[in-house]
Amino acid sequence: MTINRYIAPASGLLLVACSGGQDRPNVIYVFPDQFRNQALGFWNGEEYAEHVGWKADPVHTPNLDRFADESLVFSRAVSTCPLSSPYRGMFLTGMYPERSGVTLNCMALRPESTLNPDAECISDVFAANGYSCGYIGKLHAETPMKNDPANPGHYVSDRDPEWDAYTPPERRHGFSYWYSYGTFDVHKNPHYWDTDGVRHDPGEYSVKHETDKAIEFLRNQNGERKAGAPFLLALAYNPPHSPYESLDDCMEEDYNLYKDKSLSELYVRPNADTTLSKADAIRYYFANVTGVDREFGRLLDELKALGLDKNTIVVFTSDHGETMCSQGTTDPKNSIYTESFNVPFIIRYPGKIAHRIDSTLLSTTDIMPTVLALAGLGDKIPDTAEGRDLSPVMLQDGRPCDVPEAALYIRNLDGPKDENGMVHGIFPEARGIKTQRYSMEIAIGKDFSLKRVLIFDDLEDPYQINNIPYRENPELFRELCGVLAGKLKESDDIWSREGILEKILENNQ
Ligand code: CA
């Protein structure tokens, strides 16, 4: 069942179609890594709390709280395949991992998992329509190659296997300003390759440094962008990604906000196991959340000071969440648990998008078509994009919108390895869905037999403590499998093409 909730007479908010290139809005897309939706203080606020049913983490996020009050805030946005690289492939292309090319986290032993160089990315479309596009921070969407600009024929480091990567100009998909790297997790000693392939080692907290570079881009301080042209700026902070073990991983002023709090004060989610060895990490995780908040606030202040805020769409989101001892798992991501799967998605577009909280199940593939449409480029959305244009939901401008009844969840693991340890293909370990009420994940063993089913009633059980046994609830299981089958078919997923779900259901009647 699809509910067209947003068919309504055009309201006064209806925007006038943009005519020339310079009238188009700028877009700033900020996405720290591993920033869970729960780590936003405003969710405890009166207006917000009833929309989620869980308590927010006890974090200090004053800038994001203010930003939310000026923005459209999604309560149930998800990261379809909650891992760094597959997320980035989906965000950039609007395609599911099998088509974007990025099926697994990119590293040298997984050469097949890499952004398809021919894919038409969001930045390709913006660049082709007069935008100056800049990318700052973590890319992690390409297999590392032996193309170190300072040491041709070698990887960028001697790590074995290599994870980090340099992206040469021909693989930058329309981004004409570049200050980026593949993946590297030393938050206070980051490095970057610039537009010309020159490496920089600034020796300071990456979130601050990247914000400084973003501010230079906004000011067009060194000719970072074409003067007078609209711009797209993607800003990919690595924190609050791990490591989060010491003051080497965050700023002390941020850590001081949490250092004297007990674990029982810091862990407000009743599904958390604070006996896990990871438990103390929460202080450093929250310190990085606050560090991101402060720098994001500085970026917004600069945007306003430059008079650019009114005509700029600003998105704050993340590539996935962080379980942080919830559900007893040590894996921070790559699961359907809400701490991993549910991500912030906060979008501000002054005068065009009204402030409210929306429960639409926005998926990662929807971002590219939606953002292009918001910028007036709806007719330029590539045919290859597989997500939905949800701009009518955001603008409430009376256009009909096929609002999704469910969001797909994908978990892939390594396929077979050859004698050199190189990974070939994927093993599609789990698929699942989230509806407005339920989450369901079905995992299979290597012989493709049913391994585990998780079903949670997210309305009655927002901390997902009680797994509803599928055998004792066959009607609910059948209904959710029907929804899953539809999403698998719609996304041309390997589970649909290979009949994996059908076989599971046949064998478990
Ligand atoms: Ca990540």
Coordinates of C-alpha atoms and ligand atoms in Angstrom, one line a residue, residues 33-34 83-84 88 138 241 319-320 333, ligand 1:
D33 CA 31.1 9.0 9.8
Q34 CA 29.3 6.8 12.4
L83 CA 29.0 0.7 5.9
S84 CA 31.3 3.6 4.8
R88 CA 29.1 6.6 -0.3
K138 CA 36.9 11.0 3.6
H241 CA 34.4 7.2 13.8
D319 CA 26.9 7.3 6.5
H320 CA 25.6 5.0 9.3
K333 CA 27.6 -0.8 12.1
Ligands
CA1 CA 31.7 4.6 8.1

